[in-house]
Coordinates of C-alpha atoms and ligand atoms in Angstrom, one line a residue:
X188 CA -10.9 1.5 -30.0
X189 CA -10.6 -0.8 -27.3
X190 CA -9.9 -0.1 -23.9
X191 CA -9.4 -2.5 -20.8
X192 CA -10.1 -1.1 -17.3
X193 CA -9.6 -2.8 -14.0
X194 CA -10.4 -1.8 -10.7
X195 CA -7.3 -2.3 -7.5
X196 CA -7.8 -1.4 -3.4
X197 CA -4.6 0.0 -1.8
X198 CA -3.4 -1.9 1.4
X199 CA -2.0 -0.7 4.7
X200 CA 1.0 -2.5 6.0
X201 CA 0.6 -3.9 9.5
X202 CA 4.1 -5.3 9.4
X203 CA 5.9 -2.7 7.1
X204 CA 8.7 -2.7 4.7
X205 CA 10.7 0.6 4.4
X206 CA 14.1 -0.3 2.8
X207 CA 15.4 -2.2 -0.8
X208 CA 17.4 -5.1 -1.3
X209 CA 18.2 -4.0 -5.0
X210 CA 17.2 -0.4 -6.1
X211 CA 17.1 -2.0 -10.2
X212 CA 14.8 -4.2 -9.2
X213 CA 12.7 -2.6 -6.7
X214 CA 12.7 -5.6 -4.5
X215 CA 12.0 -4.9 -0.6
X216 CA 14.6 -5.8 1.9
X217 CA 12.3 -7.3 4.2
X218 CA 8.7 -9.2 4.2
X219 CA 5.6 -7.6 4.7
X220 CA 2.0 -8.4 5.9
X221 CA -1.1 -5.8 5.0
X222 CA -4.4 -5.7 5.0
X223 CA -6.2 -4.9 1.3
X224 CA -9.0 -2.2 2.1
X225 CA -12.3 -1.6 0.5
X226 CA -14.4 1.8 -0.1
X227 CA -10.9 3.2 -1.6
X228 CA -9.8 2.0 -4.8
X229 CA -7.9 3.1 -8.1
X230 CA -9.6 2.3 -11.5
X231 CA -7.1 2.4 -14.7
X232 CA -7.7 2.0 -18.2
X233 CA -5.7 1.4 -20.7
X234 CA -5.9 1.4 -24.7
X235 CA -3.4 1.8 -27.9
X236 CA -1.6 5.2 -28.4
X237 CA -2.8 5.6 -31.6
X238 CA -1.7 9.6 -32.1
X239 CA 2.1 9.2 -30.6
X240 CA 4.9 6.7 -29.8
X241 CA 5.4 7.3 -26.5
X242 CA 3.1 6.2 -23.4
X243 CA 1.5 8.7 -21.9
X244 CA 0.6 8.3 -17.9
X245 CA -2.7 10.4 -16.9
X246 CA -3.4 10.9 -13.1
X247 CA -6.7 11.9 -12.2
X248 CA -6.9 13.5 -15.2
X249 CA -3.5 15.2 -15.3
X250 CA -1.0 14.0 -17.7
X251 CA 2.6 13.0 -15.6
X252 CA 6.2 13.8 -17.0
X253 CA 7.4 11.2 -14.4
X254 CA 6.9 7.4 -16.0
X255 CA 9.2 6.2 -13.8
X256 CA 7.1 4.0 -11.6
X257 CA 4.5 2.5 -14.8
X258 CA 8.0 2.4 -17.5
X259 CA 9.9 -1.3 -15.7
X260 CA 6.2 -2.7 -15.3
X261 CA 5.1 -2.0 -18.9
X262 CA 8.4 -3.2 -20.6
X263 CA 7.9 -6.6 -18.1
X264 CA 4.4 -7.1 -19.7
X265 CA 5.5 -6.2 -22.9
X266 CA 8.4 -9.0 -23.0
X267 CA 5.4 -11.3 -22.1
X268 CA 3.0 -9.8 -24.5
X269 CA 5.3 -9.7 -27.5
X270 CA 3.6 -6.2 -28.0
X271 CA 5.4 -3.1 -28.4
X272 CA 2.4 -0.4 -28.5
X273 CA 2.1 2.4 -26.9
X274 CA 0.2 2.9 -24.4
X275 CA -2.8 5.5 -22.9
X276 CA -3.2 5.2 -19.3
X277 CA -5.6 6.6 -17.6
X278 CA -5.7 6.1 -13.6
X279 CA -8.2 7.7 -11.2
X280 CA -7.9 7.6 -7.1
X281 CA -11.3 8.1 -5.3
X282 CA -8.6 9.4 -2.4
X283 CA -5.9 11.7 -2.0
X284 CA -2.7 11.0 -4.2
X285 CA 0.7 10.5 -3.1
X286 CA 0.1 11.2 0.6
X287 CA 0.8 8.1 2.4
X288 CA -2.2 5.8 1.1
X289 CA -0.8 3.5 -1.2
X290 CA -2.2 5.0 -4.2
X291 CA 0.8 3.9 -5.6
X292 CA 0.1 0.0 -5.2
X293 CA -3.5 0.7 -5.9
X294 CA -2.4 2.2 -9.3
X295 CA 0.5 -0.2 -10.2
X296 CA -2.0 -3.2 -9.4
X297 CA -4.8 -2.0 -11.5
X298 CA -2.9 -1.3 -14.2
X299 CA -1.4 -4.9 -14.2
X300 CA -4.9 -6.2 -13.7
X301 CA -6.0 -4.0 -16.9
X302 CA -2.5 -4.7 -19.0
X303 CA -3.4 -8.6 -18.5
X304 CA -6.8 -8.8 -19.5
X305 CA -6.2 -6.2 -22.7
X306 CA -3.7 -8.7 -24.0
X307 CA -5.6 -11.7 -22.9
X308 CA -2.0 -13.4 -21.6
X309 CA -3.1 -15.5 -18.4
X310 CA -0.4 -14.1 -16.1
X311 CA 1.5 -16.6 -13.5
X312 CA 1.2 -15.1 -9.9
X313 CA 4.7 -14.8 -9.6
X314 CA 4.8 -12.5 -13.0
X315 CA 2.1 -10.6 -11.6
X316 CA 4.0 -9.8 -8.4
X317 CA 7.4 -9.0 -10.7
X318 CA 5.4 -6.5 -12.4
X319 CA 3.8 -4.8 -9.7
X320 CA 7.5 -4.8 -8.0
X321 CA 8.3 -2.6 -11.0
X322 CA 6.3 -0.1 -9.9
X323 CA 5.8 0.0 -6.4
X324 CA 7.3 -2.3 -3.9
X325 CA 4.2 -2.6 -1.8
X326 CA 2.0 -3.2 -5.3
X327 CA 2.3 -6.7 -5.2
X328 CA 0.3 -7.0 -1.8
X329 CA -2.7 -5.2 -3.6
X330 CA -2.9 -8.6 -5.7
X331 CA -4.9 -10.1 -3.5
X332 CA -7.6 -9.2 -0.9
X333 CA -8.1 -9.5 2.8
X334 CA -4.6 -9.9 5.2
X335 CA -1.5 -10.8 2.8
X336 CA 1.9 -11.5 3.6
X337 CA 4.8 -10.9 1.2
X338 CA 7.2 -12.9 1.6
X339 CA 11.1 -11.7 0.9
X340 CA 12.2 -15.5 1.6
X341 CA 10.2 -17.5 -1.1
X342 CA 10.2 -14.8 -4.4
X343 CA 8.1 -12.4 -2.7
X344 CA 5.1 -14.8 -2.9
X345 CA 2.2 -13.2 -2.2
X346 CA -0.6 -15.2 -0.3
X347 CA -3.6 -14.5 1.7
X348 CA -3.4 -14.9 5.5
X349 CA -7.7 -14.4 5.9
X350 CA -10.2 -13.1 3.9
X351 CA -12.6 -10.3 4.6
X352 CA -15.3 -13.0 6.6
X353 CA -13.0 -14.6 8.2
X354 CA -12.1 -11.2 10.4
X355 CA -14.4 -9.1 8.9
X356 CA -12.6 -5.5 11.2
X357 CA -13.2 -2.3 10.0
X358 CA -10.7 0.0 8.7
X359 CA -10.9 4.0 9.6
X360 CA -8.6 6.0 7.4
X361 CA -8.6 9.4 9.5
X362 CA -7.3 12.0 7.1
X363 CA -4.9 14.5 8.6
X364 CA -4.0 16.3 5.3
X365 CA -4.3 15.8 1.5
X366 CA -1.1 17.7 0.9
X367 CA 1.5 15.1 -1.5
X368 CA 4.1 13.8 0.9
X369 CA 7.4 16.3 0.1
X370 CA 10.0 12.8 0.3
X371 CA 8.6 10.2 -1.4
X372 CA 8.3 6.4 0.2
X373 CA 11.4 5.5 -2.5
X374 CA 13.9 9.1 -1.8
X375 CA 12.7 8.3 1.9
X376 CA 13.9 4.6 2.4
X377 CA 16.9 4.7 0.3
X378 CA 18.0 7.6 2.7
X379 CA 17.2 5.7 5.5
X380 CA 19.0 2.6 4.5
X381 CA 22.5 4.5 4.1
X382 CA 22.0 6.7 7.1
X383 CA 20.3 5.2 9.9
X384 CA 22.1 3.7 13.0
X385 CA 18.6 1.6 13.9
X386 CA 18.4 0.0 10.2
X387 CA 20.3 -2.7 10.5
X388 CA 18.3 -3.5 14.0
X389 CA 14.9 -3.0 11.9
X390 CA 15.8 -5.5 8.9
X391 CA 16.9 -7.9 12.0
X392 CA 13.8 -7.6 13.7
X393 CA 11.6 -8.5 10.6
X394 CA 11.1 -12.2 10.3
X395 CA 9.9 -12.2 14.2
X396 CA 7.6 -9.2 13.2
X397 CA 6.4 -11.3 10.4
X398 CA 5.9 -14.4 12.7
X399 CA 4.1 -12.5 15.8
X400 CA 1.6 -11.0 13.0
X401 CA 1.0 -14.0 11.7
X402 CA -0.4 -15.8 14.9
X403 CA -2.2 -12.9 15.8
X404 CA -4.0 -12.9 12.7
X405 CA -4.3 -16.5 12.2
X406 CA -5.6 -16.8 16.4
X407 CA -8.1 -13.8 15.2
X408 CA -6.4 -12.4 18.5
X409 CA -6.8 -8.2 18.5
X410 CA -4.6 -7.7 21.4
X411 CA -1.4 -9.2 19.9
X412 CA -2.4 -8.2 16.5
X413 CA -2.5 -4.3 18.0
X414 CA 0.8 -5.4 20.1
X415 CA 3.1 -5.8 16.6
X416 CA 1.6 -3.8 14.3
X417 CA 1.8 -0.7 16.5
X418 CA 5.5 -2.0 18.0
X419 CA 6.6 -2.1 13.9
X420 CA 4.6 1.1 13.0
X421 CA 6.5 3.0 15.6
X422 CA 10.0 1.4 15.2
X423 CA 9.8 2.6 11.4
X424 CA 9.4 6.1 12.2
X425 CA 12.1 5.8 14.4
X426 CA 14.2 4.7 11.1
X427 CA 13.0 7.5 9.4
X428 CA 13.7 10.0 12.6
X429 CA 17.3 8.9 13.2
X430 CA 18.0 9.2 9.3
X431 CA 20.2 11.8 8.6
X432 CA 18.6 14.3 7.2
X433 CA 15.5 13.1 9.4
X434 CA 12.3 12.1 7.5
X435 CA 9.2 13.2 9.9
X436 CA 5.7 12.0 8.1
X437 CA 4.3 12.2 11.2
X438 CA 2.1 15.7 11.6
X439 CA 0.5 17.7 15.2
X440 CA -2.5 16.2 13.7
X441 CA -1.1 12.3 13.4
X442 CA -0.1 12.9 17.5
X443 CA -3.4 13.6 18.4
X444 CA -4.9 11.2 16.9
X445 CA -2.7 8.7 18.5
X446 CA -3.6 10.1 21.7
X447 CA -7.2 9.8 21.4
X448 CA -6.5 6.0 20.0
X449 CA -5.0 5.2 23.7
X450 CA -8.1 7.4 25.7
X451 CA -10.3 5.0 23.4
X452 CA -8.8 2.0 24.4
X453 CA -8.5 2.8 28.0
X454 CA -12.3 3.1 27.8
X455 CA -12.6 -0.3 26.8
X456 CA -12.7 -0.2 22.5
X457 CA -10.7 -2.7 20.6
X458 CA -9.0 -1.0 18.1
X459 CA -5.0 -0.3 17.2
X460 CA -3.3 2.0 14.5
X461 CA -0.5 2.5 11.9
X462 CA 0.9 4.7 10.4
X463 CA 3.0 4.9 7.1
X464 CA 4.9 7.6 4.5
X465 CA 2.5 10.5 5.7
X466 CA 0.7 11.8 8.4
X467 CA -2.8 9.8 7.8
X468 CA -4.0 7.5 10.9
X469 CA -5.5 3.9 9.6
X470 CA -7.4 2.2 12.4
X471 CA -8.2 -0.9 12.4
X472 CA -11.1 -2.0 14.6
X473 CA -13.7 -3.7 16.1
X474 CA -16.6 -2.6 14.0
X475 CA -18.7 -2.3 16.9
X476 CA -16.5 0.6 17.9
X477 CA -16.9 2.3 14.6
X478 CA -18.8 5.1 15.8
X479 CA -17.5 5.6 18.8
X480 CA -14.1 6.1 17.7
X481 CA -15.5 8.2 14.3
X482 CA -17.1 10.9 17.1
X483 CA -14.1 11.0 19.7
X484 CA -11.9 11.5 16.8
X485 CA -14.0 13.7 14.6
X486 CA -14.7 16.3 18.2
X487 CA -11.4 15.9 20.0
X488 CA -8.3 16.1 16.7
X489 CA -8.1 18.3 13.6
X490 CA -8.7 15.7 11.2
X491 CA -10.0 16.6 8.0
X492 CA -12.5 13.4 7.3
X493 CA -12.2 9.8 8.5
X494 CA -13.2 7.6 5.6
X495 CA -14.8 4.0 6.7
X496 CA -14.0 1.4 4.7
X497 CA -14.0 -2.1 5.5
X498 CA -11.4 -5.4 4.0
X499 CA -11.0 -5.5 0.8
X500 CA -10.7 -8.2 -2.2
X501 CA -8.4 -8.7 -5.2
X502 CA -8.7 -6.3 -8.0
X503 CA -10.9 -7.0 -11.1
X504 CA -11.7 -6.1 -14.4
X505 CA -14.8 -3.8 -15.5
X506 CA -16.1 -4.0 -18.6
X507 CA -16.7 0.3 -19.7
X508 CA -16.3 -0.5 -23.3
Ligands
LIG263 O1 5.5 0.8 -2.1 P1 6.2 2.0 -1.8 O2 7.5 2.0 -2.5 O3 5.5 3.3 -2.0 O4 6.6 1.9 -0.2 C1 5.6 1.7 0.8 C2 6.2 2.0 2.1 C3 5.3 2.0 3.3 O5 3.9 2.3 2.9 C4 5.7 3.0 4.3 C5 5.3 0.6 4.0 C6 4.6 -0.5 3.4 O6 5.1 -1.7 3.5 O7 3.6 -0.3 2.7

């Protein structure tokens, strides 16, 4: 039988989107920039439902009844493909699912990666983006590696802003639970589009997000890089806080781990944060603080494990045939 796997890294958005434009099409109301990262990854394969006609969806080994998010990408492809098979898809996460590190884009992109190569059909960009969209409005930005920005204003074109050596920072995921989020990213931001007072002030405020972010990374310049990213991080949560009912990803654990992020910096370490739709800490760093901040964190917070990854690239295919 023949299978096609490929391989995808989540990303962490450093100037987020949290709110749709059109719930059919999954499209963001907002741009985006993020930062692809490496050590984590999803791997999916794919191959022919040869024993039913249905697809069946298999996460980390367990079969899903929910095909909602891999359904709109597949039937995209499909139209492209000119093949109506079924499909097997089997997706594994070397890190907690569903918690608030873009397992979802990680997934979605792989599994475009994988559907492309299987049917040999030498996607446009721009077709690769629509599908990923599909799935998981952040999936697109896993397309590529290093710093990317989406942007809402030309088709959601994805581009990269740097690659890995150009800024080669390292990335500390510090791990506050690996409990699946109870509102998920798309119940979450649909709640907070209709309910909160601030959302119309956070879609407003994008484009200058976008721009600031964009210097800073372009300059290489960690001060106003930590500057947006941790002014965005914190006005989305205050979008999800003044929602109504409130959405709270944010954990005892997340706080301290914040704290000990400003007692590190006071002491002289470059390194900011964000945070997205769970309690898990991403730091972004100066590699030369690595250890530092690893130990502070590790003794002073309740963190479960802090995994070290560094930037990532685009996702690829792997030949397991
Ligand atoms: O891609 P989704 O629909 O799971 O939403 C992602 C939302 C955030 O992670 C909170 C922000 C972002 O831009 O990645």
């Amino acid at each position: 039988m023949i299978q096609t796997t490929a391989i995808a890294h989540p990303n962490f958005a450093l100037v987020k989107y949290w709110g749709k434009k059109d719930i059919d099409q999954n499209m963001p109301a907002m741009s985006s920039i993020s930062l692809t990262v490496d050590s984590m990854q999803s791997k999916t394969k794919i191959y022919k439902n040869l024993s039913s006609k249905q697809h069946r969806l298999f996460i980390n080994g367990q079969e899903q009844q929910d095909l909602s998010k891999i359904v709109p990408p597949l039937k995209y492809l499909s139209k492209i493909s000119k093949s109506n098979d079924f499909l097997v898809i089997k997706s594994e996460n070397n890190f907690p699912t569903s918690s608030g590190l873009a397992s979802s884009a990680s997934g979605i992109a792989s599994f475009v990666t994988a559907y492309e190569a299987h049917y040999n059909i030498d996607l446009k960009m721009s077709d690769r983006v629509n599908a990923c969209m599909l799935g998981s409005g952040s999936a697109p930005r896993s397309l590529l590696g290093g710093f990317v920005l989406m942007d809402k204003n030309d088709s959601y074109r994805c581009s990269q802003i740097l690659k890995k050596s150009d800024w080669p920072l390292d990335i500390l995921i510090c791990i506050a639970s690996t409990k699946p989020k109870k509102i998920s990213s798309r119940e979450g931001m649909e709640i907070s589009r209709k309910t909160s007072p601030i959302y119309n002030d956070w879609l407003d405020i994008n484009q200058k997000h976008v721009n600031e972010a964009l210097v800073a990374i372009r300059e290489k310049n960690m001060l106003k890089l930590e500057n947006v990213t941790e002014k965005n991080c914190e006005l989305m949560h205050q979008v999800m806080k003044t929602s109504s009912p409130p959405i709270a990803y944010k954990s005892d654990v997340t706080i301290s781990c914040v704290a000990e992020i400003e007692n590190l910096r006071a002491a002289g370490h470059e390194l900011f944060y964000t945070i997205d739709a769970g309690p898990q800490v991403k730091i972004i760093c100066d590699p030369k603080s690595s250890k530092a901040i690893k130990e502070t964190i590790t003794e002073k917070t309740d963190v479960i494990e802090i995994v070290h990854a560094g930037i990532g690239g685009s996702p690829r295919v792997v030949n397991e045939n």
